[in-house]
PDB file of C-alpha atoms and ligand atoms in Angstrom:
ATOM      1  CA  MET Q  13      -0.531  -0.328  -0.044  1.00 88.00           C
ATOM      2  CA  THR Q  14       1.248   3.525  -0.655  1.00 95.00           C
ATOM      3  CA  ARG Q  15       1.587   5.148   2.660  1.00 97.00           C
ATOM      4  CA  VAL Q  16       0.434   8.695   2.421  1.00 98.00           C
ATOM      5  CA  ASP Q  17       0.942  12.262   4.739  1.00 98.00           C
ATOM      6  CA  PHE Q  18      -0.944  14.990   3.842  1.00 98.00           C
ATOM      7  CA  HIS Q  19       0.180  17.471   6.745  1.00 98.00           C
ATOM      8  CA  MET Q  20       4.024  18.616   7.119  1.00 98.00           C
ATOM      9  CA  HIS Q  21       6.100  21.944   7.521  1.00 97.00           C
ATOM     10  CA  THR Q  22      10.104  22.203   6.256  1.00 95.00           C
ATOM     11  CA  THR Q  23      13.108  25.505   7.534  1.00 92.00           C
ATOM     12  CA  HIS Q  24       9.796  27.600   5.228  1.00 92.00           C
ATOM     13  CA  SER Q  25       7.385  28.210   8.267  1.00 91.00           C
ATOM     14  CA  ASP Q  26       8.023  26.450  11.122  1.00 89.00           C
ATOM     15  CA  GLY Q  27       9.792  23.039  10.649  1.00 91.00           C
ATOM     16  CA  SER Q  28      13.079  22.730  11.580  1.00 90.00           C
ATOM     17  CA  TYR Q  29      14.054  20.264   7.976  1.00 94.00           C
ATOM     18  CA  THR Q  30      14.684  22.055   4.969  1.00 94.00           C
ATOM     19  CA  PRO Q  31      12.786  20.990   1.800  1.00 96.00           C
ATOM     20  CA  THR Q  32      15.475  18.178   1.054  1.00 97.00           C
ATOM     21  CA  GLU Q  33      15.690  16.725   4.185  1.00 97.00           C
ATOM     22  CA  LEU Q  34      11.528  16.106   4.557  1.00 98.00           C
ATOM     23  CA  ILE Q  35      11.046  14.326   1.517  1.00 98.00           C
ATOM     24  CA  ARG Q  36      14.605  12.301   2.011  1.00 98.00           C
ATOM     25  CA  TYR Q  37      12.725  11.553   5.246  1.00 98.00           C
ATOM     26  CA  CYS Q  38       9.870  10.633   4.218  1.00 98.00           C
ATOM     27  CA  LYS Q  39      11.222   7.996   2.285  1.00 98.00           C
ATOM     28  CA  VAL Q  40      13.285   6.570   4.918  1.00 98.00           C
ATOM     29  CA  LYS Q  41       9.232   6.458   6.517  1.00 97.00           C
ATOM     30  CA  GLY Q  42       8.256   4.399   3.903  1.00 97.00           C
ATOM     31  CA  LEU Q  43       5.574   7.296   2.457  1.00 98.00           C
ATOM     32  CA  GLY Q  44       4.569   7.780  -1.136  1.00 98.00           C
ATOM     33  CA  CYS Q  45       2.863  10.397  -1.889  1.00 98.00           C
ATOM     34  CA  VAL Q  46       2.912  13.326   0.707  1.00 98.00           C
ATOM     35  CA  SER Q  47       2.000  17.039   0.542  1.00 98.00           C
ATOM     36  CA  VAL Q  48       4.046  20.009   2.697  1.00 98.00           C
ATOM     37  CA  THR Q  49       2.025  22.315   4.275  1.00 98.00           C
ATOM     38  CA  ASP Q  50       3.636  24.701   5.700  1.00 97.00           C
ATOM     39  CA  HIS Q  51       1.842  27.636   7.223  1.00 95.00           C
ATOM     40  CA  ASP Q  52       0.315  30.823   4.668  1.00 95.00           C
ATOM     41  CA  THR Q  53       3.456  29.845   1.909  1.00 95.00           C
ATOM     42  CA  ILE Q  54       4.424  27.081  -0.888  1.00 95.00           C
ATOM     43  CA  SER Q  55       7.876  28.392  -1.327  1.00 93.00           C
ATOM     44  CA  SER Q  56       9.453  25.359  -0.614  1.00 95.00           C
ATOM     45  CA  PHE Q  57       8.069  23.346  -3.092  1.00 97.00           C
ATOM     46  CA  ASP Q  58      10.610  23.662  -5.816  1.00 96.00           C
ATOM     47  CA  GLU Q  59      13.288  22.209  -3.617  1.00 96.00           C
ATOM     48  CA  ALA Q  60      11.018  19.789  -2.060  1.00 97.00           C
ATOM     49  CA  ASP Q  61       9.794  18.162  -5.251  1.00 98.00           C
ATOM     50  CA  GLU Q  62      13.098  17.967  -6.941  1.00 98.00           C
ATOM     51  CA  ALA Q  63      13.767  16.255  -4.266  1.00 98.00           C
ATOM     52  CA  ALA Q  64      11.363  13.512  -4.277  1.00 98.00           C
ATOM     53  CA  LYS Q  65      11.667  13.299  -8.264  1.00 98.00           C
ATOM     54  CA  ASP Q  66      15.245  12.179  -7.086  1.00 98.00           C
ATOM     55  CA  LEU Q  67      13.499   8.934  -4.444  1.00 98.00           C
ATOM     56  CA  GLY Q  68      10.288   8.506  -6.595  1.00 98.00           C
ATOM     57  CA  ILE Q  69       8.088  10.005  -3.985  1.00 98.00           C
ATOM     58  CA  GLU Q  70       4.830  12.153  -5.395  1.00 98.00           C
ATOM     59  CA  LEU Q  71       4.667  16.009  -3.909  1.00 98.00           C
ATOM     60  CA  ILE Q  72       1.397  18.106  -4.142  1.00 98.00           C
ATOM     61  CA  PRO Q  73       1.745  20.958  -3.586  1.00 98.00           C
ATOM     62  CA  GLY Q  74       0.818  21.899  -0.087  1.00 98.00           C
ATOM     63  CA  VAL Q  75      -0.481  24.680   1.832  1.00 98.00           C
ATOM     64  CA  GLU Q  76      -1.340  25.536   5.938  1.00 98.00           C
ATOM     65  CA  ILE Q  77      -4.015  29.130   5.568  1.00 97.00           C
ATOM     66  CA  SER Q  78      -4.324  30.289   9.567  1.00 95.00           C
ATOM     67  CA  ALA Q  79      -8.135  31.290   9.171  1.00 96.00           C
ATOM     68  CA  GLN Q  80      -9.657  34.157  11.608  1.00 95.00           C
ATOM     69  CA  PHE Q  81     -11.225  32.042  14.353  1.00 94.00           C
ATOM     70  CA  GLU Q  82     -12.667  32.667  17.989  1.00 88.00           C
ATOM     71  CA  PRO Q  83     -11.687  30.699  20.363  1.00 84.00           C
ATOM     72  CA  GLY Q  84      -9.865  28.120  19.669  1.00 88.00           C
ATOM     73  CA  THR Q  85      -7.328  27.747  16.018  1.00 92.00           C
ATOM     74  CA  LEU Q  86      -9.178  27.608  12.646  1.00 97.00           C
ATOM     75  CA  HIS Q  87      -6.771  26.602   9.494  1.00 98.00           C
ATOM     76  CA  ILE Q  88      -7.129  25.419   5.998  1.00 98.00           C
ATOM     77  CA  LEU Q  89      -5.030  23.503   4.276  1.00 98.00           C
ATOM     78  CA  GLY Q  90      -5.271  23.207   0.599  1.00 98.00           C
ATOM     79  CA  PHE Q  91      -4.128  20.368  -1.808  1.00 98.00           C
ATOM     80  CA  PHE Q  92      -3.594  20.757  -5.093  1.00 98.00           C
ATOM     81  CA  MET Q  93      -3.190  24.804  -6.003  1.00 98.00           C
ATOM     82  CA  ASP Q  94      -1.530  26.211  -8.792  1.00 96.00           C
ATOM     83  CA  ARG Q  95       1.107  27.920  -6.677  1.00 93.00           C
ATOM     84  CA  HIS Q  96       1.874  30.076  -9.681  1.00 94.00           C
ATOM     85  CA  GLN Q  97      -0.975  31.684  -9.496  1.00 95.00           C
ATOM     86  CA  PRO Q  98      -0.472  35.708  -9.062  1.00 95.00           C
ATOM     87  CA  LYS Q  99      -3.803  36.229  -6.554  1.00 95.00           C
ATOM     88  CA  LEU Q 100      -2.472  32.377  -3.867  1.00 94.00           C
ATOM     89  CA  LYS Q 101       1.393  34.930  -4.409  1.00 92.00           C
ATOM     90  CA  THR Q 102       0.067  38.321  -3.653  1.00 94.00           C
ATOM     91  CA  VAL Q 103      -2.085  37.319  -0.340  1.00 95.00           C
ATOM     92  CA  PHE Q 104       1.243  34.768   0.845  1.00 94.00           C
ATOM     93  CA  GLU Q 105       3.596  38.332   0.571  1.00 92.00           C
ATOM     94  CA  GLU Q 106       1.011  40.086   2.506  1.00 93.00           C
ATOM     95  CA  ILE Q 107       0.963  37.489   5.515  1.00 92.00           C
ATOM     96  CA  GLN Q 108       4.396  37.505   5.586  1.00 90.00           C
ATOM     97  CA  LYS Q 109       4.759  41.117   6.232  1.00 91.00           C
ATOM     98  CA  ALA Q 110       2.153  41.255   8.418  1.00 92.00           C
ATOM     99  CA  ARG Q 111       4.170  38.569  10.373  1.00 90.00           C
ATOM    100  CA  ARG Q 112       7.152  40.598  10.073  1.00 90.00           C
ATOM    101  CA  GLU Q 113       5.724  43.496  11.602  1.00 93.00           C
ATOM    102  CA  ARG Q 114       4.452  40.583  14.712  1.00 95.00           C
ATOM    103  CA  ASN Q 115       7.574  39.912  15.808  1.00 95.00           C
ATOM    104  CA  PRO Q 116       9.098  42.978  17.607  1.00 96.00           C
ATOM    105  CA  GLN Q 117       5.628  42.986  19.388  1.00 97.00           C
ATOM    106  CA  ILE Q 118       6.343  40.034  20.854  1.00 98.00           C
ATOM    107  CA  ILE Q 119       9.630  41.191  21.724  1.00 98.00           C
ATOM    108  CA  GLN Q 120       8.401  44.119  23.598  1.00 98.00           C
ATOM    109  CA  LYS Q 121       6.008  42.188  25.859  1.00 98.00           C
ATOM    110  CA  LEU Q 122       8.817  39.499  26.917  1.00 98.00           C
ATOM    111  CA  ASN Q 123      10.986  42.325  27.578  1.00 98.00           C
ATOM    112  CA  ALA Q 124       8.229  43.842  29.772  1.00 98.00           C
ATOM    113  CA  LEU Q 125       7.964  40.494  31.933  1.00 97.00           C
ATOM    114  CA  GLY Q 126      11.305  40.624  32.504  1.00 97.00           C
ATOM    115  CA  ILE Q 127      12.674  38.355  29.965  1.00 97.00           C
ATOM    116  CA  ASP Q 128      16.311  38.797  28.271  1.00 97.00           C
ATOM    117  CA  ILE Q 129      15.903  38.153  24.602  1.00 97.00           C
ATOM    118  CA  SER Q 130      16.321  40.148  21.645  1.00 97.00           C
ATOM    119  CA  MET Q 131      15.224  39.862  17.846  1.00 96.00           C
ATOM    120  CA  LYS Q 132      18.546  39.147  17.193  1.00 95.00           C
ATOM    121  CA  ASP Q 133      17.842  35.678  19.303  1.00 96.00           C
ATOM    122  CA  VAL Q 134      14.628  34.984  17.594  1.00 95.00           C
ATOM    123  CA  ILE Q 135      16.303  35.333  14.114  1.00 93.00           C
ATOM    124  CA  GLU Q 136      19.366  33.245  14.760  1.00 92.00           C
ATOM    125  CA  GLU Q 137      17.131  30.155  16.074  1.00 91.00           C
ATOM    126  CA  ALA Q 138      14.963  31.223  12.996  1.00 88.00           C
ATOM    127  CA  TYR Q 139      17.849  31.030  10.373  1.00 86.00           C
ATOM    128  CA  ALA Q 140      19.916  27.792  12.151  1.00 84.00           C
ATOM    129  CA  ASN Q 141      19.726  25.306   8.825  1.00 78.00           C
ATOM    130  CA  THR Q 142      18.062  27.167   6.556  1.00 77.00           C
ATOM    131  CA  GLU Q 143      21.207  28.191   3.653  1.00 75.00           C
ATOM    132  CA  GLY Q 144      20.857  31.006   2.475  1.00 70.00           C
ATOM    133  CA  MET Q 145      17.542  31.742   2.011  1.00 74.00           C
ATOM    134  CA  ALA Q 146      16.475  34.956   1.642  1.00 68.00           C
ATOM    135  CA  ASP Q 147      13.531  35.596   3.200  1.00 72.00           C
ATOM    136  CA  LYS Q 148      12.403  33.377   6.277  1.00 81.00           C
ATOM    137  CA  GLN Q 149       9.291  32.890   7.613  1.00 86.00           C
ATOM    138  CA  ILE Q 150       9.612  33.094  12.261  1.00 90.00           C
ATOM    139  CA  GLY Q 151       7.142  32.643  14.105  1.00 90.00           C
ATOM    140  CA  ARG Q 152       6.388  31.681  18.222  1.00 94.00           C
ATOM    141  CA  PRO Q 153       8.087  28.347  17.793  1.00 90.00           C
ATOM    142  CA  HIS Q 154      10.650  30.129  17.238  1.00 92.00           C
ATOM    143  CA  PHE Q 155      10.528  32.314  20.431  1.00 96.00           C
ATOM    144  CA  ALA Q 156       9.544  29.464  22.659  1.00 95.00           C
ATOM    145  CA  LYS Q 157      13.213  27.107  20.954  1.00 94.00           C
ATOM    146  CA  VAL Q 158      14.997  30.576  22.793  1.00 96.00           C
ATOM    147  CA  LEU Q 159      13.030  31.309  25.992  1.00 98.00           C
ATOM    148  CA  LEU Q 160      14.223  26.494  25.819  1.00 96.00           C
ATOM    149  CA  LYS Q 161      18.346  28.376  25.566  1.00 96.00           C
ATOM    150  CA  LYS Q 162      17.473  30.543  27.710  1.00 97.00           C
ATOM    151  CA  GLY Q 163      16.187  28.335  30.314  1.00 97.00           C
ATOM    152  CA  VAL Q 164      12.870  31.173  31.275  1.00 97.00           C
ATOM    153  CA  ILE Q 165      11.050  27.817  30.076  1.00 97.00           C
ATOM    154  CA  LYS Q 166      11.696  23.785  30.438  1.00 96.00           C
ATOM    155  CA  THR Q 167       9.910  22.845  27.484  1.00 94.00           C
ATOM    156  CA  LEU Q 168       8.230  23.909  24.399  1.00 92.00           C
ATOM    157  CA  GLU Q 169       4.995  23.578  25.228  1.00 93.00           C
ATOM    158  CA  GLU Q 170       5.417  25.343  28.777  1.00 97.00           C
ATOM    159  CA  ALA Q 171       6.732  29.272  26.223  1.00 97.00           C
ATOM    160  CA  PHE Q 172       2.648  28.684  24.601  1.00 96.00           C
ATOM    161  CA  ASP Q 173       1.217  27.777  28.206  1.00 97.00           C
ATOM    162  CA  ARG Q 174       3.098  31.002  30.077  1.00 98.00           C
ATOM    163  CA  TYR Q 175       4.041  32.906  27.587  1.00 98.00           C
ATOM    164  CA  LEU Q 176       3.316  32.965  23.831  1.00 97.00           C
ATOM    165  CA  GLY Q 177      -0.445  30.877  23.526  1.00 94.00           C
ATOM    166  CA  LYS Q 178      -3.472  32.517  22.929  1.00 88.00           C
ATOM    167  CA  GLY Q 179      -4.587  34.372  26.059  1.00 91.00           C
ATOM    168  CA  GLN Q 180      -1.364  34.505  27.565  1.00 97.00           C
ATOM    169  CA  PRO Q 181       0.792  37.957  28.079  1.00 97.00           C
ATOM    170  CA  ALA Q 182       3.121  37.602  25.299  1.00 98.00           C
ATOM    171  CA  TYR Q 183       0.215  36.506  22.808  1.00 96.00           C
ATOM    172  CA  VAL Q 184       0.093  39.413  19.974  1.00 95.00           C
ATOM    173  CA  ASP Q 185      -2.314  38.555  17.576  1.00 88.00           C
ATOM    174  CA  LYS Q 186      -1.294  38.260  13.718  1.00 85.00           C
ATOM    175  CA  ARG Q 187      -3.342  39.668  10.377  1.00 82.00           C
ATOM    176  CA  ARG Q 188      -5.415  36.530   9.317  1.00 89.00           C
ATOM    177  CA  VAL Q 189      -7.577  35.926   6.524  1.00 94.00           C
ATOM    178  CA  THR Q 190     -11.067  35.149   6.812  1.00 97.00           C
ATOM    179  CA  SER Q 191     -12.219  31.635   6.433  1.00 98.00           C
ATOM    180  CA  GLU Q 192     -13.630  31.959   3.137  1.00 98.00           C
ATOM    181  CA  GLU Q 193     -10.984  34.117   1.477  1.00 97.00           C
ATOM    182  CA  ALA Q 194      -8.998  30.877   2.213  1.00 98.00           C
ATOM    183  CA  ILE Q 195     -10.964  28.643   0.724  1.00 98.00           C
ATOM    184  CA  ASN Q 196     -11.719  30.723  -2.095  1.00 97.00           C
ATOM    185  CA  LEU Q 197      -7.607  31.102  -2.270  1.00 97.00           C
ATOM    186  CA  ILE Q 198      -6.977  27.758  -2.559  1.00 98.00           C
ATOM    187  CA  ASN Q 199     -10.483  26.973  -4.847  1.00 97.00           C
ATOM    188  CA  GLN Q 200      -9.606  29.222  -6.665  1.00 96.00           C
ATOM    189  CA  ALA Q 201      -5.923  28.579  -7.725  1.00 97.00           C
ATOM    190  CA  GLY Q 202      -7.606  24.518  -8.614  1.00 97.00           C
ATOM    191  CA  GLY Q 203      -6.821  23.061  -4.803  1.00 98.00           C
ATOM    192  CA  ILE Q 204      -8.980  21.827  -2.189  1.00 98.00           C
ATOM    193  CA  ALA Q 205      -9.317  22.954   1.066  1.00 98.00           C
ATOM    194  CA  SER Q 206      -9.338  21.121   3.979  1.00 98.00           C
ATOM    195  CA  VAL Q 207     -10.021  22.588   7.297  1.00 98.00           C
ATOM    196  CA  ALA Q 208      -6.902  20.751   9.540  1.00 98.00           C
ATOM    197  CA  HIS Q 209      -7.110  19.523  12.886  1.00 98.00           C
ATOM    198  CA  PRO Q 210     -10.807  19.912  13.801  1.00 98.00           C
ATOM    199  CA  LYS Q 211      -9.406  19.270  17.325  1.00 98.00           C
ATOM    200  CA  GLN Q 212      -7.759  22.684  18.030  1.00 97.00           C
ATOM    201  CA  MET Q 213     -11.364  24.995  16.657  1.00 97.00           C
ATOM    202  CA  LYS Q 214     -11.985  23.598  20.648  1.00 95.00           C
ATOM    203  CA  LEU Q 215     -15.793  23.603  20.042  1.00 96.00           C
ATOM    204  CA  ALA Q 216     -17.481  20.575  21.503  1.00 96.00           C
ATOM    205  CA  PRO Q 217     -19.270  18.762  18.193  1.00 96.00           C
ATOM    206  CA  ASP Q 218     -22.870  19.968  17.206  1.00 97.00           C
ATOM    207  CA  LEU Q 219     -21.535  23.800  17.418  1.00 97.00           C
ATOM    208  CA  LEU Q 220     -18.183  22.334  15.636  1.00 98.00           C
ATOM    209  CA  GLU Q 221     -20.458  20.773  13.062  1.00 98.00           C
ATOM    210  CA  LYS Q 222     -22.508  23.885  12.886  1.00 98.00           C
ATOM    211  CA  GLU Q 223     -19.343  25.383  11.779  1.00 98.00           C
ATOM    212  CA  ILE Q 224     -18.128  23.352   9.788  1.00 98.00           C
ATOM    213  CA  GLY Q 225     -21.991  23.690   7.503  1.00 98.00           C
ATOM    214  CA  LYS Q 226     -20.387  27.564   7.250  1.00 98.00           C
ATOM    215  CA  LEU Q 227     -17.030  26.500   5.613  1.00 98.00           C
ATOM    216  CA  VAL Q 228     -18.863  23.949   3.782  1.00 98.00           C
ATOM    217  CA  ASP Q 229     -21.125  26.471   2.406  1.00 98.00           C
ATOM    218  CA  GLN Q 230     -17.742  28.916   1.710  1.00 98.00           C
ATOM    219  CA  GLY Q 231     -16.818  25.975  -0.797  1.00 98.00           C
ATOM    220  CA  LEU Q 232     -15.206  23.505   2.019  1.00 98.00           C
ATOM    221  CA  GLY Q 233     -14.172  20.146   0.097  1.00 98.00           C
ATOM    222  CA  GLY Q 234     -12.269  17.836   2.985  1.00 98.00           C
ATOM    223  CA  ILE Q 235     -11.840  18.166   6.582  1.00 98.00           C
ATOM    224  CA  GLU Q 236      -8.485  16.632   8.790  1.00 98.00           C
ATOM    225  CA  VAL Q 237     -10.221  13.401  10.237  1.00 98.00           C
ATOM    226  CA  TYR Q 238      -6.754  12.156  10.867  1.00 98.00           C
ATOM    227  CA  ASN Q 239      -3.860  14.158  12.344  1.00 98.00           C
ATOM    228  CA  SER Q 240      -1.267  13.573  15.390  1.00 97.00           C
ATOM    229  CA  CYS Q 241      -3.177  15.788  18.337  1.00 97.00           C
ATOM    230  CA  GLN Q 242      -6.560  13.504  17.450  1.00 97.00           C
ATOM    231  CA  ARG Q 243      -7.045  10.248  19.144  1.00 95.00           C
ATOM    232  CA  PRO Q 244      -9.544   7.445  18.141  1.00 93.00           C
ATOM    233  CA  TYR Q 245     -12.630   8.235  19.966  1.00 94.00           C
ATOM    234  CA  GLU Q 246     -12.775  12.377  18.799  1.00 96.00           C
ATOM    235  CA  ASN Q 247     -11.516  11.248  15.081  1.00 97.00           C
ATOM    236  CA  THR Q 248     -15.323   9.116  15.104  1.00 97.00           C
ATOM    237  CA  ILE Q 249     -16.415  12.812  15.181  1.00 98.00           C
ATOM    238  CA  TYR Q 250     -15.071  13.745  12.328  1.00 98.00           C
ATOM    239  CA  GLN Q 251     -15.929  10.762  10.022  1.00 98.00           C
ATOM    240  CA  ARG Q 252     -19.546  11.668  10.948  1.00 98.00           C
ATOM    241  CA  ILE Q 253     -19.104  14.774  10.479  1.00 98.00           C
ATOM    242  CA  ALA Q 254     -16.993  14.106   6.735  1.00 98.00           C
ATOM    243  CA  LYS Q 255     -19.920  11.914   6.104  1.00 98.00           C
ATOM    244  CA  ARG Q 256     -22.605  14.139   6.865  1.00 98.00           C
ATOM    245  CA  PHE Q 257     -21.406  16.796   4.590  1.00 98.00           C
ATOM    246  CA  ASN Q 258     -20.170  14.717   2.109  1.00 97.00           C
ATOM    247  CA  LEU Q 259     -16.271  15.977   2.664  1.00 98.00           C
ATOM    248  CA  VAL Q 260     -13.192  14.279   1.588  1.00 98.00           C
ATOM    249  CA  GLN Q 261     -11.665  12.462   4.918  1.00 98.00           C
ATOM    250  CA  THR Q 262      -7.885  13.794   4.751  1.00 98.00           C
ATOM    251  CA  GLY Q 263      -5.308  12.684   7.015  1.00 98.00           C
ATOM    252  CA  GLY Q 264      -1.423  14.393   8.506  1.00 98.00           C
ATOM    253  CA  SER Q 265       1.006  14.020  11.074  1.00 98.00           C
ATOM    254  CA  ASP Q 266       1.803  17.941  11.477  1.00 98.00           C
ATOM    255  CA  PHE Q 267       5.179  17.213  11.363  1.00 98.00           C
ATOM    256  CA  HIS Q 268       7.721  19.810  12.936  1.00 95.00           C
ATOM    257  CA  GLY Q 269      10.602  18.313  12.868  1.00 95.00           C
ATOM    258  CA  ALA Q 270      12.405  19.466  16.217  1.00 89.00           C
ATOM    259  CA  ASN Q 271      10.414  22.446  16.770  1.00 84.00           C
ATOM    260  CA  LYS Q 272       6.995  19.404  17.728  1.00 88.00           C
ATOM    261  CA  PRO Q 273       9.959  16.834  19.051  1.00 89.00           C
ATOM    262  CA  ASP Q 274       6.785  14.571  19.346  1.00 93.00           C
ATOM    263  CA  VAL Q 275       4.915  13.875  16.724  1.00 96.00           C
ATOM    264  CA  ASP Q 276       6.999  11.910  14.025  1.00 97.00           C
ATOM    265  CA  LEU Q 277       6.432  11.682  10.611  1.00 98.00           C
ATOM    266  CA  GLY Q 278       3.972   9.209   9.432  1.00 97.00           C
ATOM    267  CA  PHE Q 279       2.530   9.230  12.541  1.00 97.00           C
ATOM    268  CA  LEU Q 280      -1.791  10.462  11.922  1.00 97.00           C
ATOM    269  CA  GLY Q 281      -2.990   9.243  15.350  1.00 94.00           C
ATOM    270  CA  ASP Q 282      -2.777   5.262  17.160  1.00 93.00           C
ATOM    271  CA  ASP Q 283      -3.198   3.346  14.471  1.00 92.00           C
ATOM    272  CA  VAL Q 284      -4.150   5.256  11.893  1.00 94.00           C
ATOM    273  CA  SER Q 285      -2.690   5.051   8.164  1.00 93.00           C
ATOM    274  CA  LEU Q 286      -4.287   6.139   5.315  1.00 96.00           C
ATOM    275  CA  GLY Q 287      -3.231   5.074   1.442  1.00 97.00           C
ATOM    276  CA  TYR Q 288      -3.973   6.403  -2.116  1.00 98.00           C
ATOM    277  CA  ASP Q 289      -7.649   6.328  -2.171  1.00 97.00           C
ATOM    278  CA  MET Q 290      -7.445   9.388  -0.138  1.00 98.00           C
ATOM    279  CA  VAL Q 291      -5.820  11.479  -2.937  1.00 98.00           C
ATOM    280  CA  GLU Q 292      -8.013   9.885  -5.507  1.00 98.00           C
ATOM    281  CA  ALA Q 293     -10.821  10.795  -3.586  1.00 98.00           C
ATOM    282  CA  LEU Q 294      -9.328  14.645  -3.692  1.00 98.00           C
ATOM    283  CA  ARG Q 295      -8.193  14.116  -7.400  1.00 97.00           C
ATOM    284  CA  GLU Q 296     -11.655  12.563  -7.797  1.00 97.00           C
ATOM    285  CA  ARG Q 297     -13.810  16.293  -6.316  1.00 97.00           C
ATOM    286  CA  ILE Q 298     -11.313  18.943  -8.143  1.00 96.00           C
ATOM    287  CA  ALA Q 299     -12.365  16.585 -11.269  1.00 95.00           C
ATOM    288  CA  LYS Q 300     -16.529  16.667 -10.661  1.00 93.00           C
ATOM    289  CA  ARG Q 301     -15.890  20.499  -9.520  1.00 87.00           C
ATOM    290  CA  SER Q 302     -14.430  21.536 -13.147  1.00 81.00           C
ATOM    291  CA  GLY Q 303     -16.741  19.843 -14.509  1.00 72.00           C
ATOM    292  CA  ARG Q 304     -19.522  21.541 -12.681  1.00 52.00           C
ATOM    293  CA  LEU Q 305     -18.220  25.324 -13.442  1.00 48.00           C
TER     294      LEU Q 305
HETATM  295  P1  AMP B 428       2.314  31.043  14.611  1.00 80.81           P
HETATM  296  O1  AMP B 428       2.260  30.935  13.033  1.00 80.81           O
HETATM  297  O2  AMP B 428       3.989  32.673  14.572  1.00 80.81           O
HETATM  298  O3  AMP B 428       1.511  32.528  15.259  1.00 80.81           O
HETATM  299  O4  AMP B 428       3.203  30.145  15.297  1.00 80.81           O
HETATM  300  C1  AMP B 428       1.976  28.862  15.154  1.00 80.81           C
HETATM  301  C2  AMP B 428       2.952  27.652  15.483  1.00 80.81           C
HETATM  302  O5  AMP B 428       3.494  27.728  16.854  1.00 80.81           O
HETATM  303  C3  AMP B 428       2.197  26.484  15.933  1.00 80.81           C
HETATM  304  O6  AMP B 428       1.803  25.944  13.851  1.00 80.81           O
HETATM  305  C4  AMP B 428       2.581  25.433  16.750  1.00 80.81           C
HETATM  306  O7  AMP B 428       3.464  25.082  15.307  1.00 80.81           O
HETATM  307  C5  AMP B 428       2.871  26.434  17.471  1.00 80.81           C
HETATM  308  N1  AMP B 428       1.949  25.749  18.110  1.00 80.81           N
HETATM  309  C6  AMP B 428       0.786  26.799  18.738  1.00 80.81           C
HETATM  310  N2  AMP B 428       0.536  26.711  19.649  1.00 80.81           N
HETATM  311  C7  AMP B 428       1.001  26.412  20.312  1.00 80.81           C
HETATM  312  C8  AMP B 428       1.214  25.007  22.118  1.00 80.81           C
HETATM  313  N3  AMP B 428      -0.420  25.219  22.602  1.00 80.81           N
HETATM  314  N4  AMP B 428       2.486  24.386  22.048  1.00 80.81           N
HETATM  315  C9  AMP B 428       3.589  24.154  20.887  1.00 80.81           C
HETATM  316  N5  AMP B 428       3.193  24.852  19.954  1.00 80.81           N
HETATM  317  C10 AMP B 428       2.177  25.737  19.722  1.00 80.81           C
HETATM  318 FE1   FE B 429       3.210  25.116  12.510  1.00 80.81          FE
HETATM  319 FE1   FE B 430      -1.945  24.559  11.927  1.00 80.81          FE
HETATM  320 ZN1   ZN B 431       0.386  22.290  10.405  1.00 80.81          ZN
END
């Protein structure tokens, strides 16, 4: 069986593996078809694709877009987009700019809390293992790693729980697109949108179903039933929602390398393994849609 993993990050966002290293590790893990889903960028595709071709792995263009949402987190995965579509490029550039403006504000807040940390520390951390990359995306996991190295906290999780997480004293929100914008962006580039790790929306099942229904009206085509952060009893809830709205059931590990050390590549949850059927279901959905247009 061709094993698949449709959720993973590289040094182009907040993963610790370069695109080449990540694809090589996909090979080690026996994955046959994968999608690299960096946050708000597809810039790792060319490098990853070269490595994938060398190793006989099929690489599907992917992305994970952060959307506006309260009270939890709403990330929309996109697969199969034409990555040269101009609108996609423009919006991703705008999001990266907003991120660059946000980072010094996080430093200010940490400093105000008496923590000795500078933007230089975070930049050095973020650029580790990125040889020659011009525009590195810097995010909270890099702040967390600096705090860990400085001994301010003992685990990366603690950095979020005490300082960087939503509602914590060093949290700064960033510009996010609406879910509708994210889904349209993906659909207009010929892709299919799947809601990432629905668990992180932090809603009870009935409310979750309602919210997913709204996303379906906006053009959502899939739901990430399987993700390393979700347990089997939760998967059954997401499967039910998928059936109710006729969504493609996707799955991925959300591998970040050393930036999320307890999640290994290819791990989609206890005893979960997805095959090529998932890829065919996504393709079929896109084909059906374009037939209708
Ligand atoms: P940012 O894009 O800068 O807002 O950072 C978001 C990233 O931080 C996510 O993709 C996760 O990798 C990581 N993250 C967010 N919340 C947590 C948490 N509570 N524990 C560990 N990592 C987290
Ligand atoms: Fe991440
Ligand atoms: Fe995510
Ligand atoms: Zn992710």
